[in-house]
PDB file of C-alpha atoms in Angstrom:
ATOM      1  CA  ASP J   1     -13.871  -6.625 -12.012  1.00  0.00           C
ATOM      2  CA  ALA J   2     -16.688  -7.507  -9.676  1.00  0.00           C
ATOM      3  CA  PHE J   3     -17.511  -3.630  -8.947  1.00  0.00           C
ATOM      4  CA  TYR J   4     -15.166  -2.194 -11.525  1.00  0.00           C
ATOM      5  CA  MET J   5     -16.375   1.524 -11.888  1.00  0.00           C
ATOM      6  CA  CYS J   6     -19.361   1.083  -9.836  1.00  0.00           C
ATOM      7  CA  GLU J   7     -20.591   4.747  -9.367  1.00  0.00           C
ATOM      8  CA  LYS J   8     -22.613   4.490  -6.026  1.00  0.00           C
ATOM      9  CA  LEU J   9     -20.460   2.119  -3.870  1.00  0.00           C
ATOM     10  CA  GLU J  10     -19.095   4.202  -0.999  1.00  0.00           C
ATOM     11  CA  ASN J  11     -19.009   1.995   1.837  1.00  0.00           C
ATOM     12  CA  VAL J  12     -18.112  -1.683   2.019  1.00  0.00           C
ATOM     13  CA  VAL J  13     -18.140  -4.368   4.690  1.00  0.00           C
ATOM     14  CA  LEU J  14     -16.505  -7.657   3.575  1.00  0.00           C
ATOM     15  CA  GLY J  15     -17.912 -10.844   4.967  1.00  0.00           C
ATOM     16  CA  GLU J  16     -15.770 -13.350   7.159  1.00  0.00           C
ATOM     17  CA  GLY J  17     -14.684 -16.315   5.223  1.00  0.00           C
ATOM     18  CA  ILE J  18     -13.364 -13.983   1.929  1.00  0.00           C
ATOM     19  CA  GLU J  19      -9.532 -14.611   1.647  1.00  0.00           C
ATOM     20  CA  THR J  20      -8.830 -12.779  -1.457  1.00  0.00           C
ATOM     21  CA  ILE J  21      -9.845  -9.470  -3.103  1.00  0.00           C
ATOM     22  CA  GLU J  22      -9.462 -10.318  -6.476  1.00  0.00           C
ATOM     23  CA  LYS J  23      -7.605  -8.137  -9.443  1.00  0.00           C
ATOM     24  CA  SER J  24      -9.698  -4.853 -10.227  1.00  0.00           C
ATOM     25  CA  ALA J  25     -12.412  -5.810  -7.747  1.00  0.00           C
ATOM     26  CA  PHE J  26     -13.110  -2.245  -6.652  1.00  0.00           C
ATOM     27  CA  ARG J  27     -11.018  -0.345  -9.477  1.00  0.00           C
ATOM     28  CA  GLU J  28     -12.145   2.991 -10.204  1.00  0.00           C
ATOM     29  CA  THR J  29     -15.383   2.812  -7.818  1.00  0.00           C
ATOM     30  CA  VAL J  30     -16.182   5.837  -5.415  1.00  0.00           C
ATOM     31  CA  ILE J  31     -15.338   3.799  -2.304  1.00  0.00           C
ATOM     32  CA  LYS J  32     -14.306   5.646   0.693  1.00  0.00           C
ATOM     33  CA  GLU J  33     -14.453   3.039   3.648  1.00  0.00           C
ATOM     34  CA  ILE J  34     -13.904  -0.721   3.629  1.00  0.00           C
ATOM     35  CA  THR J  35     -13.817  -3.004   6.529  1.00  0.00           C
ATOM     36  CA  PHE J  36     -11.758  -5.933   5.772  1.00  0.00           C
ATOM     37  CA  PRO J  37     -12.707  -9.470   7.054  1.00  0.00           C
ATOM     38  CA  SER J  38     -10.242 -11.088   9.701  1.00  0.00           C
ATOM     39  CA  THR J  39      -9.764 -14.145   7.075  1.00  0.00           C
ATOM     40  CA  LEU J  40      -8.436 -12.033   4.291  1.00  0.00           C
ATOM     41  CA  LYS J  41      -4.835 -13.078   3.126  1.00  0.00           C
ATOM     42  CA  THR J  42      -4.498 -11.472  -0.378  1.00  0.00           C
ATOM     43  CA  ILE J  43      -5.365  -8.159  -1.961  1.00  0.00           C
ATOM     44  CA  GLU J  44      -4.618  -8.777  -5.826  1.00  0.00           C
ATOM     45  CA  GLY J  45      -3.376  -6.049  -8.348  1.00  0.00           C
ATOM     46  CA  PHE J  46      -5.461  -2.975  -9.215  1.00  0.00           C
ATOM     47  CA  ALA J  47      -8.099  -3.940  -6.515  1.00  0.00           C
ATOM     48  CA  PHE J  48      -8.714  -0.453  -5.200  1.00  0.00           C
ATOM     49  CA  TYR J  49      -6.971   1.453  -8.065  1.00  0.00           C
ATOM     50  CA  LYS J  50      -7.999   5.043  -8.250  1.00  0.00           C
ATOM     51  CA  THR J  51     -10.552   4.989  -5.672  1.00  0.00           C
ATOM     52  CA  PRO J  52     -11.220   7.876  -3.058  1.00  0.00           C
ATOM     53  CA  ILE J  53     -10.603   5.599  -0.069  1.00  0.00           C
ATOM     54  CA  ILE J  54      -9.246   7.588   2.955  1.00  0.00           C
ATOM     55  CA  LYS J  55      -8.037   5.048   5.191  1.00  0.00           C
ATOM     56  CA  ALA J  56      -7.125   1.182   5.279  1.00  0.00           C
ATOM     57  CA  LYS J  57      -6.533  -0.957   8.283  1.00  0.00           C
ATOM     58  CA  PHE J  58      -5.466  -4.466   7.339  1.00  0.00           C
ATOM     59  CA  PRO J  59      -6.333  -7.619   9.355  1.00  0.00           C
ATOM     60  CA  ASP J  60      -3.776  -9.677  10.863  1.00  0.00           C
ATOM     61  CA  SER J  61      -4.163 -12.347   8.500  1.00  0.00           C
ATOM     62  CA  LEU J  62      -3.337 -10.466   5.066  1.00  0.00           C
ATOM     63  CA  LYS J  63      -0.121 -11.675   3.826  1.00  0.00           C
ATOM     64  CA  THR J  64       0.195  -9.946   0.369  1.00  0.00           C
ATOM     65  CA  ILE J  65      -0.703  -6.734  -1.088  1.00  0.00           C
ATOM     66  CA  GLY J  66      -0.289  -6.807  -4.967  1.00  0.00           C
ATOM     67  CA  ASP J  67       0.846  -4.727  -7.748  1.00  0.00           C
ATOM     68  CA  ASN J  68      -0.945  -1.347  -8.064  1.00  0.00           C
ATOM     69  CA  ALA J  69      -3.547  -2.275  -5.398  1.00  0.00           C
ATOM     70  CA  PHE J  70      -3.962   1.227  -3.952  1.00  0.00           C
ATOM     71  CA  ASP J  71      -2.148   3.194  -6.719  1.00  0.00           C
ATOM     72  CA  GLU J  72      -3.439   6.527  -7.234  1.00  0.00           C
ATOM     73  CA  CYS J  73      -5.814   6.264  -4.315  1.00  0.00           C
ATOM     74  CA  THR J  74      -5.121  10.074  -3.915  1.00  0.00           C
ATOM     75  CA  SER J  75      -7.521  10.435  -0.649  1.00  0.00           C
ATOM     76  CA  LEU J  76      -5.729   7.530   1.110  1.00  0.00           C
ATOM     77  CA  SER J  77      -3.739   9.241   3.967  1.00  0.00           C
ATOM     78  CA  GLU J  78      -3.601   6.364   6.690  1.00  0.00           C
ATOM     79  CA  ILE J  79      -2.585   2.718   6.461  1.00  0.00           C
ATOM     80  CA  GLU J  80      -2.057   0.415   9.190  1.00  0.00           C
ATOM     81  CA  LEU J  81       0.122  -2.565   7.945  1.00  0.00           C
ATOM     82  CA  ASN J  82      -0.392  -5.586   9.990  1.00  0.00           C
ATOM     83  CA  GLU J  83       2.115  -7.897  11.634  1.00  0.00           C
ATOM     84  CA  GLY J  84       1.453 -10.826   9.165  1.00  0.00           C
ATOM     85  CA  LEU J  85       2.092  -8.817   6.230  1.00  0.00           C
ATOM     86  CA  GLU J  86       4.970 -10.625   3.794  1.00  0.00           C
ATOM     87  CA  SER J  87       5.077  -8.570   0.562  1.00  0.00           C
ATOM     88  CA  ILE J  88       4.058  -5.338  -0.803  1.00  0.00           C
ATOM     89  CA  GLY J  89       3.715  -5.330  -4.692  1.00  0.00           C
ATOM     90  CA  PHE J  90       4.920  -2.818  -7.513  1.00  0.00           C
ATOM     91  CA  GLU J  91       3.534   0.591  -7.004  1.00  0.00           C
ATOM     92  CA  ALA J  92       1.071  -0.651  -4.394  1.00  0.00           C
ATOM     93  CA  PHE J  93       0.641   2.737  -2.593  1.00  0.00           C
ATOM     94  CA  ARG J  94       2.030   4.926  -5.379  1.00  0.00           C
ATOM     95  CA  VAL J  95       0.618   8.417  -5.315  1.00  0.00           C
ATOM     96  CA  THR J  96      -1.436   8.290  -2.292  1.00  0.00           C
ATOM     97  CA  LYS J  97      -1.356  11.013   0.661  1.00  0.00           C
ATOM     98  CA  ILE J  98       0.073   8.677   3.347  1.00  0.00           C
ATOM     99  CA  LYS J  99       1.919  10.775   5.947  1.00  0.00           C
ATOM    100  CA  SER J 100       3.809   7.933   7.911  1.00  0.00           C
ATOM    101  CA  LEU J 101       4.773   4.375   7.419  1.00  0.00           C
ATOM    102  CA  VAL J 102       5.808   1.720  10.073  1.00  0.00           C
ATOM    103  CA  THR J 103       6.629  -1.847   8.356  1.00  0.00           C
ATOM    104  CA  PRO J 104       5.787  -4.832  10.175  1.00  0.00           C
ATOM    105  CA  SER J 105       8.791  -7.258  11.246  1.00  0.00           C
ATOM    106  CA  ILE J 106       7.588  -9.948   9.325  1.00  0.00           C
ATOM    107  CA  LEU J 107       7.670  -7.991   5.895  1.00  0.00           C
ATOM    108  CA  LYS J 108      10.234  -9.157   3.579  1.00  0.00           C
ATOM    109  CA  THR J 109       9.907  -7.267   0.162  1.00  0.00           C
ATOM    110  CA  LEU J 110       8.885  -3.940  -0.814  1.00  0.00           C
ATOM    111  CA  GLY J 111       8.204  -3.546  -4.619  1.00  0.00           C
ATOM    112  CA  ALA J 112       9.599  -1.216  -6.956  1.00  0.00           C
ATOM    113  CA  GLY J 113       7.766   2.203  -6.563  1.00  0.00           C
ATOM    114  CA  ALA J 114       5.578   0.914  -3.714  1.00  0.00           C
ATOM    115  CA  PHE J 115       5.558   4.298  -2.078  1.00  0.00           C
ATOM    116  CA  ASN J 116       6.737   6.459  -5.140  1.00  0.00           C
ATOM    117  CA  GLY J 117       5.100   9.837  -5.666  1.00  0.00           C
ATOM    118  CA  ILE J 118       3.912  10.278  -2.050  1.00  0.00           C
ATOM    119  CA  VAL J 119       4.852  14.024  -1.411  1.00  0.00           C
ATOM    120  CA  THR J 120       3.310  13.768   2.116  1.00  0.00           C
ATOM    121  CA  LEU J 121       5.227  10.880   3.336  1.00  0.00           C
ATOM    122  CA  GLU J 122       7.566  12.271   6.140  1.00  0.00           C
ATOM    123  CA  ASN J 123       7.884   9.423   8.695  1.00  0.00           C
ATOM    124  CA  ILE J 124       9.296   6.041   7.841  1.00  0.00           C
ATOM    125  CA  THR J 125      10.018   3.227   9.983  1.00  0.00           C
ATOM    126  CA  LEU J 126      11.534  -0.054   8.497  1.00  0.00           C
ATOM    127  CA  ASN J 127      11.676  -2.661  10.931  1.00  0.00           C
ATOM    128  CA  GLU J 128      14.360  -5.560  10.925  1.00  0.00           C
ATOM    129  CA  GLY J 129      13.284  -8.449   8.810  1.00  0.00           C
ATOM    130  CA  LEU J 130      12.909  -6.657   5.592  1.00  0.00           C
ATOM    131  CA  THR J 131      15.276  -8.021   2.920  1.00  0.00           C
ATOM    132  CA  ASN J 132      14.389  -6.482  -0.601  1.00  0.00           C
ATOM    133  CA  ILE J 133      13.503  -2.870  -1.480  1.00  0.00           C
ATOM    134  CA  GLY J 134      12.583  -2.482  -4.987  1.00  0.00           C
ATOM    135  CA  GLN J 135      13.690   0.558  -7.196  1.00  0.00           C
ATOM    136  CA  ILE J 136      12.496   4.122  -6.439  1.00  0.00           C
ATOM    137  CA  CYS J 137      10.622   2.619  -3.708  1.00  0.00           C
ATOM    138  CA  PHE J 138      10.227   5.827  -1.955  1.00  0.00           C
ATOM    139  CA  GLY J 139      10.925   8.385  -4.851  1.00  0.00           C
ATOM    140  CA  ALA J 140       9.841  11.775  -4.692  1.00  0.00           C
ATOM    141  CA  SER J 141       8.803  11.638  -0.851  1.00  0.00           C
ATOM    142  CA  ALA J 142       9.283  14.275   1.808  1.00  0.00           C
ATOM    143  CA  ILE J 143      11.297  11.974   3.930  1.00  0.00           C
ATOM    144  CA  GLN J 144      14.180  13.638   5.876  1.00  0.00           C
ATOM    145  CA  THR J 145      16.148  10.600   7.445  1.00  0.00           C
ATOM    146  CA  ILE J 146      15.700   7.019   7.322  1.00  0.00           C
ATOM    147  CA  THR J 147      17.582   3.880   8.585  1.00  0.00           C
ATOM    148  CA  ILE J 148      17.848   0.903   6.386  1.00  0.00           C
ATOM    149  CA  PRO J 149      17.582  -2.382   8.482  1.00  0.00           C
ATOM    150  CA  SER J 150      20.531  -4.719   8.791  1.00  0.00           C
ATOM    151  CA  THR J 151      18.490  -7.446   7.390  1.00  0.00           C
ATOM    152  CA  VAL J 152      18.181  -5.636   3.866  1.00  0.00           C
ATOM    153  CA  THR J 153      20.390  -7.610   1.135  1.00  0.00           C
ATOM    154  CA  ASN J 154      18.896  -6.191  -1.887  1.00  0.00           C
ATOM    155  CA  CYS J 155      18.226  -2.458  -2.527  1.00  0.00           C
ATOM    156  CA  GLU J 156      17.740  -1.753  -6.118  1.00  0.00           C
ATOM    157  CA  TYR J 157      18.446   1.830  -7.701  1.00  0.00           C
ATOM    158  CA  GLY J 158      16.787   5.136  -7.331  1.00  0.00           C
ATOM    159  CA  LEU J 159      15.448   4.079  -3.886  1.00  0.00           C
ATOM    160  CA  PHE J 160      15.178   7.724  -2.779  1.00  0.00           C
ATOM    161  CA  ASN J 161      14.885   9.483  -6.334  1.00  0.00           C
ATOM    162  CA  GLY J 162      13.760  13.023  -5.997  1.00  0.00           C
ATOM    163  CA  CYS J 163      13.625  12.892  -2.044  1.00  0.00           C
ATOM    164  CA  GLU J 164      14.771  16.604  -1.888  1.00  0.00           C
ATOM    165  CA  ARG J 165      14.536  16.755   2.058  1.00  0.00           C
ATOM    166  CA  LEU J 166      16.659  13.658   2.752  1.00  0.00           C
ATOM    167  CA  THR J 167      19.961  14.548   4.202  1.00  0.00           C
TER     168      THR J 167
END
């Protein structure tokens, strides 16, 4: 809760050596831009919940994005997932404005509702290596087509619930 609800914090540059952004660290601040250090390994739950952040480019060192980390960041329109990313938590990017998504080949788990409620999400590329896709992961998105990788062994219910354009 380091900066929880801080009303003047718009731009952040995190110093090298930081490995974890703790739970709710920037929750409900007015942060719009952040530069992550190359040493970052974990973004914990609710870290950026309900912030007006616009873009997120993750460093190669990042392994985990926690539950609700960027949930309800309604200005977030662009994310660049790194190749080292292994897990995206429950509702991590729910109700954002992301337009496209490419998962890294090392990513194993997409948590339940991770990309749920993103009405702007049209293009999704799920790469080989992904094994688990949580329930309602892409619910209510604008996707039209998708290919599930052969490495996926667990798809939970309602994966595409409310995806009216999916054929």
